[in-house]
């Protein structure tokens, strides 16, 4: 006989237990991109597409020494900027994105980063994911960041079966207090980067295995699973 569907109350309880266990496992969970202000976070988040946080963190000092604010970046010499972001790949497209983004910040917001989702997503090259990263981490406004890890884990936890990131954001957001959204995002992303990989999740070394319906998708043997655990995020 198929198992009865989980009640809403049990789903909420189980979801919050998972988040608490992940919080205890990853007490240092945070945005893995370095930044000093909202402008820097917006720029490095845009730059982090298709590369690693570590690489972005490495170019950050040079980038913001040359262009400390939107006004300076909007006036950047294209070739110089391309040279700085070169190590990240796709340097022409990334340079174009930064020039357009900083010009829009200057034209529409006097060079400041607006602290509102609607304004952020209206900026060129800024999607909902980037906007929520900036709101949650630079402005302290709760936001859920649905990246590939977050979506995969939310589905493995059976918190939702949606695949559209906006639908995942709303479905998962309804299970938690709003004030927990930003840290919840970090917990899932950290767990996805370190343990619950897309292929071969380390189920036998997973601190939330007892609440996870997908337990067994990866090796359950503790020794085999321990070998799959990564100690760093996006190295
Ligand atoms: S038990 Fe396996 S599938 Fe579930 S969260 Fe842990 S690693 Fe991921």
Tab-separated table of C-alpha atoms and ligand atoms in Angstrom:
chain	number	residue	atom	x	y	z
A	1	UNK	CA	0.000	0.000	0.000
A	2	UNK	CA	1.464	3.398	-0.875
A	3	UNK	CA	2.383	5.588	2.114
A	4	UNK	CA	-0.185	8.234	3.070
A	5	UNK	CA	0.766	11.722	1.907
A	6	UNK	CA	2.553	13.770	4.560
A	7	UNK	CA	0.362	16.259	6.400
A	8	UNK	CA	1.147	19.938	6.084
A	9	UNK	CA	1.955	20.119	9.803
A	10	UNK	CA	4.420	17.247	9.560
A	11	UNK	CA	5.982	18.722	6.441
A	12	UNK	CA	6.577	22.049	8.189
A	13	UNK	CA	7.993	20.302	11.278
A	14	UNK	CA	10.262	18.080	9.228
A	15	UNK	CA	11.462	20.994	7.080
A	16	UNK	CA	12.363	23.024	10.171
A	17	UNK	CA	14.162	20.063	11.768
A	18	UNK	CA	16.273	19.710	8.630
A	19	UNK	CA	17.112	23.414	8.670
A	20	UNK	CA	18.058	23.315	12.366
A	21	UNK	CA	20.281	20.282	11.817
A	22	UNK	CA	21.982	21.966	8.853
A	23	UNK	CA	22.447	25.141	10.925
A	24	UNK	CA	24.211	23.069	13.596
A	25	UNK	CA	26.326	21.321	10.954
A	26	UNK	CA	27.334	24.520	9.162
A	27	UNK	CA	27.595	27.239	11.822
A	28	UNK	CA	29.753	29.314	9.457
A	29	UNK	CA	27.301	29.162	6.548
A	30	UNK	CA	27.227	32.478	4.742
A	31	UNK	CA	27.575	33.970	1.309
A	32	UNK	CA	30.840	32.551	-0.031
A	33	UNK	CA	31.479	35.607	-2.152
A	34	UNK	CA	33.509	38.365	-0.464
A	35	UNK	CA	32.062	41.888	-0.476
A	36	UNK	CA	32.187	45.124	1.488
A	37	UNK	CA	28.991	46.842	0.335
A	38	UNK	CA	25.839	46.247	-1.754
A	39	UNK	CA	27.490	47.390	-4.997
A	40	UNK	CA	30.321	44.909	-4.575
A	41	UNK	CA	27.924	42.077	-3.767
A	42	UNK	CA	25.754	42.841	-6.777
A	43	UNK	CA	28.765	42.889	-9.086
A	44	UNK	CA	30.448	39.750	-7.727
A	45	UNK	CA	27.160	37.846	-7.816
A	46	UNK	CA	26.721	38.747	-11.486
A	47	UNK	CA	30.337	37.718	-12.120
A	48	UNK	CA	29.915	34.385	-10.321
A	49	UNK	CA	27.771	32.907	-13.112
A	50	UNK	CA	29.603	29.991	-14.730
A	51	UNK	CA	32.661	30.260	-12.522
A	52	UNK	CA	33.634	29.606	-8.915
A	53	UNK	CA	33.261	31.920	-5.934
A	54	UNK	CA	36.960	31.409	-5.248
A	55	UNK	CA	37.942	32.809	-8.661
A	56	UNK	CA	35.605	35.759	-8.250
A	57	UNK	CA	37.035	36.457	-4.784
A	58	UNK	CA	40.509	36.459	-6.334
A	59	UNK	CA	39.717	39.199	-8.883
A	60	UNK	CA	37.637	41.279	-6.455
A	61	UNK	CA	40.469	43.377	-4.899
A	62	UNK	CA	41.798	44.501	-8.297
A	63	UNK	CA	38.328	45.110	-9.677
A	64	UNK	CA	37.126	47.364	-6.870
A	65	UNK	CA	40.462	49.119	-6.434
A	66	UNK	CA	40.026	50.235	-10.061
A	67	UNK	CA	36.238	50.802	-9.903
A	68	UNK	CA	35.042	51.360	-6.336
A	69	UNK	CA	31.509	52.404	-7.287
A	70	UNK	CA	28.931	52.294	-10.071
A	71	UNK	CA	29.973	55.669	-11.453
A	72	UNK	CA	33.593	54.609	-11.836
A	73	UNK	CA	32.623	51.257	-13.346
A	74	UNK	CA	30.181	52.833	-15.806
A	75	UNK	CA	33.049	54.992	-17.098
A	76	UNK	CA	35.532	52.095	-17.272
A	77	UNK	CA	37.727	51.540	-20.273
A	78	UNK	CA	36.299	48.360	-21.807
A	79	UNK	CA	39.667	46.734	-22.578
A	80	UNK	CA	40.970	47.370	-19.061
A	81	UNK	CA	37.841	45.910	-17.497
A	82	UNK	CA	38.033	42.890	-19.827
A	83	UNK	CA	41.583	42.323	-18.662
A	84	UNK	CA	40.546	42.324	-15.010
A	85	UNK	CA	37.610	39.937	-15.392
A	86	UNK	CA	39.527	37.810	-17.942
A	87	UNK	CA	40.389	34.992	-15.472
A	88	UNK	CA	36.663	34.330	-14.982
A	89	UNK	CA	36.000	33.314	-18.609
A	90	UNK	CA	33.326	34.806	-20.884
A	91	UNK	CA	35.189	38.075	-20.350
A	92	UNK	CA	33.508	39.987	-23.172
A	93	UNK	CA	30.000	39.121	-22.011
A	94	UNK	CA	30.876	39.745	-18.364
A	95	UNK	CA	32.418	43.124	-19.164
A	96	UNK	CA	29.351	44.085	-21.175
A	97	UNK	CA	27.113	43.058	-18.243
A	98	UNK	CA	29.078	45.142	-15.752
A	99	UNK	CA	29.114	48.217	-18.000
A	100	UNK	CA	25.349	48.028	-18.594
A	101	UNK	CA	24.576	47.265	-14.963
A	102	UNK	CA	26.659	50.093	-13.560
A	103	UNK	CA	25.305	52.552	-16.154
A	104	UNK	CA	21.743	51.609	-15.143
A	105	UNK	CA	22.574	52.067	-11.457
A	106	UNK	CA	23.897	55.560	-12.197
A	107	UNK	CA	20.972	56.534	-14.443
A	108	UNK	CA	18.136	55.097	-12.367
A	109	UNK	CA	19.408	55.126	-8.787
A	110	UNK	CA	22.107	57.786	-8.576
A	111	UNK	CA	24.777	55.074	-8.416
A	112	UNK	CA	23.242	53.290	-5.414
A	113	UNK	CA	21.992	49.720	-5.324
A	114	UNK	CA	18.240	49.808	-4.697
A	115	UNK	CA	17.067	47.690	-1.735
A	116	UNK	CA	13.877	46.487	-3.476
A	117	UNK	CA	13.300	43.284	-5.417
A	118	UNK	CA	11.286	45.013	-8.168
A	119	UNK	CA	14.039	47.569	-8.755
A	120	UNK	CA	16.821	45.004	-8.634
A	121	UNK	CA	15.268	42.602	-11.140
A	122	UNK	CA	14.653	45.531	-13.512
A	123	UNK	CA	18.427	46.064	-13.752
A	124	UNK	CA	20.160	44.545	-16.798
A	125	UNK	CA	21.543	41.061	-16.108
A	126	UNK	CA	19.978	40.825	-12.636
A	127	UNK	CA	17.607	37.931	-12.072
A	128	UNK	CA	15.603	36.982	-9.035
A	129	UNK	CA	18.372	34.770	-7.681
A	130	UNK	CA	20.935	37.586	-7.739
A	131	UNK	CA	18.390	40.051	-6.345
A	132	UNK	CA	17.637	37.794	-3.384
A	133	UNK	CA	21.340	37.266	-2.677
A	134	UNK	CA	21.808	41.049	-2.526
A	135	UNK	CA	18.673	41.709	-0.460
A	136	UNK	CA	19.425	38.971	2.043
A	137	UNK	CA	23.140	39.483	2.468
A	138	UNK	CA	23.767	43.181	1.869
A	139	UNK	CA	20.515	44.660	3.167
A	140	UNK	CA	19.344	42.096	5.737
A	141	UNK	CA	16.003	41.768	3.925
A	142	UNK	CA	14.995	38.073	3.996
A	143	UNK	CA	15.287	36.374	0.626
A	144	UNK	CA	15.347	32.803	-0.665
A	145	UNK	CA	18.067	32.121	-3.213
A	146	UNK	CA	16.990	29.298	-5.476
A	147	UNK	CA	20.120	28.174	-7.252
A	148	UNK	CA	20.733	24.701	-8.628
A	149	UNK	CA	21.635	23.325	-5.180
A	150	UNK	CA	18.654	24.829	-3.417
A	151	UNK	CA	16.195	23.514	-5.994
A	152	UNK	CA	17.703	20.022	-6.017
A	153	UNK	CA	17.714	19.725	-2.217
A	154	UNK	CA	14.208	21.141	-1.794
A	155	UNK	CA	12.973	18.420	-4.160
A	156	UNK	CA	15.009	15.669	-2.489
A	157	UNK	CA	13.587	16.740	0.861
A	158	UNK	CA	10.104	16.553	-0.762
A	159	UNK	CA	9.442	20.132	0.316
A	160	UNK	CA	8.139	20.737	-3.206
A	161	UNK	CA	8.088	18.993	-6.556
A	162	UNK	CA	8.248	22.258	-8.502
A	163	UNK	CA	11.165	22.796	-10.860
A	164	UNK	CA	10.546	26.452	-11.726
A	165	UNK	CA	12.780	28.506	-9.383
A	166	UNK	CA	10.098	31.096	-8.597
A	167	UNK	CA	7.591	28.369	-7.707
A	168	UNK	CA	10.229	26.628	-5.560
A	169	UNK	CA	10.907	29.946	-3.825
A	170	UNK	CA	7.242	30.437	-2.947
A	171	UNK	CA	6.592	26.812	-1.946
A	172	UNK	CA	9.614	26.622	0.356
A	173	UNK	CA	9.127	30.143	1.694
A	174	UNK	CA	5.680	29.099	2.950
A	175	UNK	CA	7.250	26.390	5.170
A	176	UNK	CA	9.492	28.783	7.099
A	177	UNK	CA	9.358	32.052	8.984
A	178	UNK	CA	10.410	34.870	6.714
A	179	UNK	CA	13.239	35.886	9.026
A	180	UNK	CA	14.868	32.469	8.405
A	181	UNK	CA	14.860	32.647	4.608
A	182	UNK	CA	18.366	33.998	4.041
A	183	UNK	CA	20.109	31.539	6.368
A	184	UNK	CA	17.963	28.686	5.065
A	185	UNK	CA	19.323	29.480	1.597
A	186	UNK	CA	22.898	29.323	2.874
A	187	UNK	CA	22.282	26.045	4.700
A	188	UNK	CA	20.897	24.291	1.625
A	189	UNK	CA	23.519	25.699	-0.710
A	190	UNK	CA	26.359	24.713	1.655
A	191	UNK	CA	24.937	21.219	2.072
A	192	UNK	CA	24.475	20.873	-1.681
A	193	UNK	CA	28.050	21.945	-2.350
A	194	UNK	CA	29.595	19.703	0.291
A	195	UNK	CA	27.431	16.603	0.822
A	196	UNK	CA	24.231	16.365	-1.206
A	197	UNK	CA	25.822	16.442	-4.649
A	198	UNK	CA	23.796	16.262	-7.819
A	199	UNK	CA	25.362	12.902	-8.710
A	200	UNK	CA	26.393	10.644	-5.854
A	201	UNK	CA	25.100	12.437	-2.775
A	202	UNK	CA	26.970	11.315	0.345
A	203	UNK	CA	23.880	9.836	2.057
A	204	UNK	CA	25.869	7.674	4.481
A	205	UNK	CA	27.588	10.795	5.858
A	206	UNK	CA	24.563	13.076	5.858
A	207	UNK	CA	23.416	14.824	9.048
A	208	UNK	CA	19.803	15.068	7.848
A	209	UNK	CA	19.461	11.547	6.455
A	210	UNK	CA	16.792	10.558	8.992
A	211	UNK	CA	14.414	13.232	7.640
A	212	UNK	CA	15.264	12.866	3.958
A	213	UNK	CA	12.966	10.842	1.686
A	214	UNK	CA	15.782	10.648	-0.891
A	215	UNK	CA	18.130	8.818	1.496
A	216	UNK	CA	19.750	6.059	-0.565
A	217	UNK	CA	20.091	8.102	-3.753
A	218	UNK	CA	23.819	8.004	-3.038
A	219	UNK	CA	25.983	5.502	-1.140
A	220	UNK	CA	24.731	4.764	2.371
A	221	UNK	CA	27.921	3.029	3.451
A	222	UNK	CA	29.612	5.497	5.840
A	223	UNK	CA	33.130	4.886	4.510
A	224	UNK	CA	32.151	5.211	0.853
A	225	UNK	CA	29.995	8.274	1.636
A	226	UNK	CA	32.717	10.017	3.670
A	227	UNK	CA	34.959	9.958	0.584
A	228	UNK	CA	32.364	11.976	-1.335
A	229	UNK	CA	32.144	14.798	1.194
A	230	UNK	CA	33.839	18.004	0.093
A	231	UNK	CA	35.347	20.138	2.803
A	232	UNK	CA	35.137	23.340	0.768
A	233	UNK	CA	32.346	24.847	-1.287
A	234	UNK	CA	32.929	25.955	-4.854
A	235	UNK	CA	36.704	25.516	-4.814
B	1	LIG	S1	20.230	11.754	2.709
B	1	LIG	FE1	21.267	11.814	0.728
B	1	LIG	S2	19.814	12.759	-0.669
B	1	LIG	FE2	19.118	13.202	1.430
B	1	LIG	S3	20.030	15.200	1.932
B	1	LIG	FE3	21.394	13.638	2.663
B	1	LIG	S4	22.884	13.373	0.996
B	1	LIG	FE4	21.102	14.407	0.157
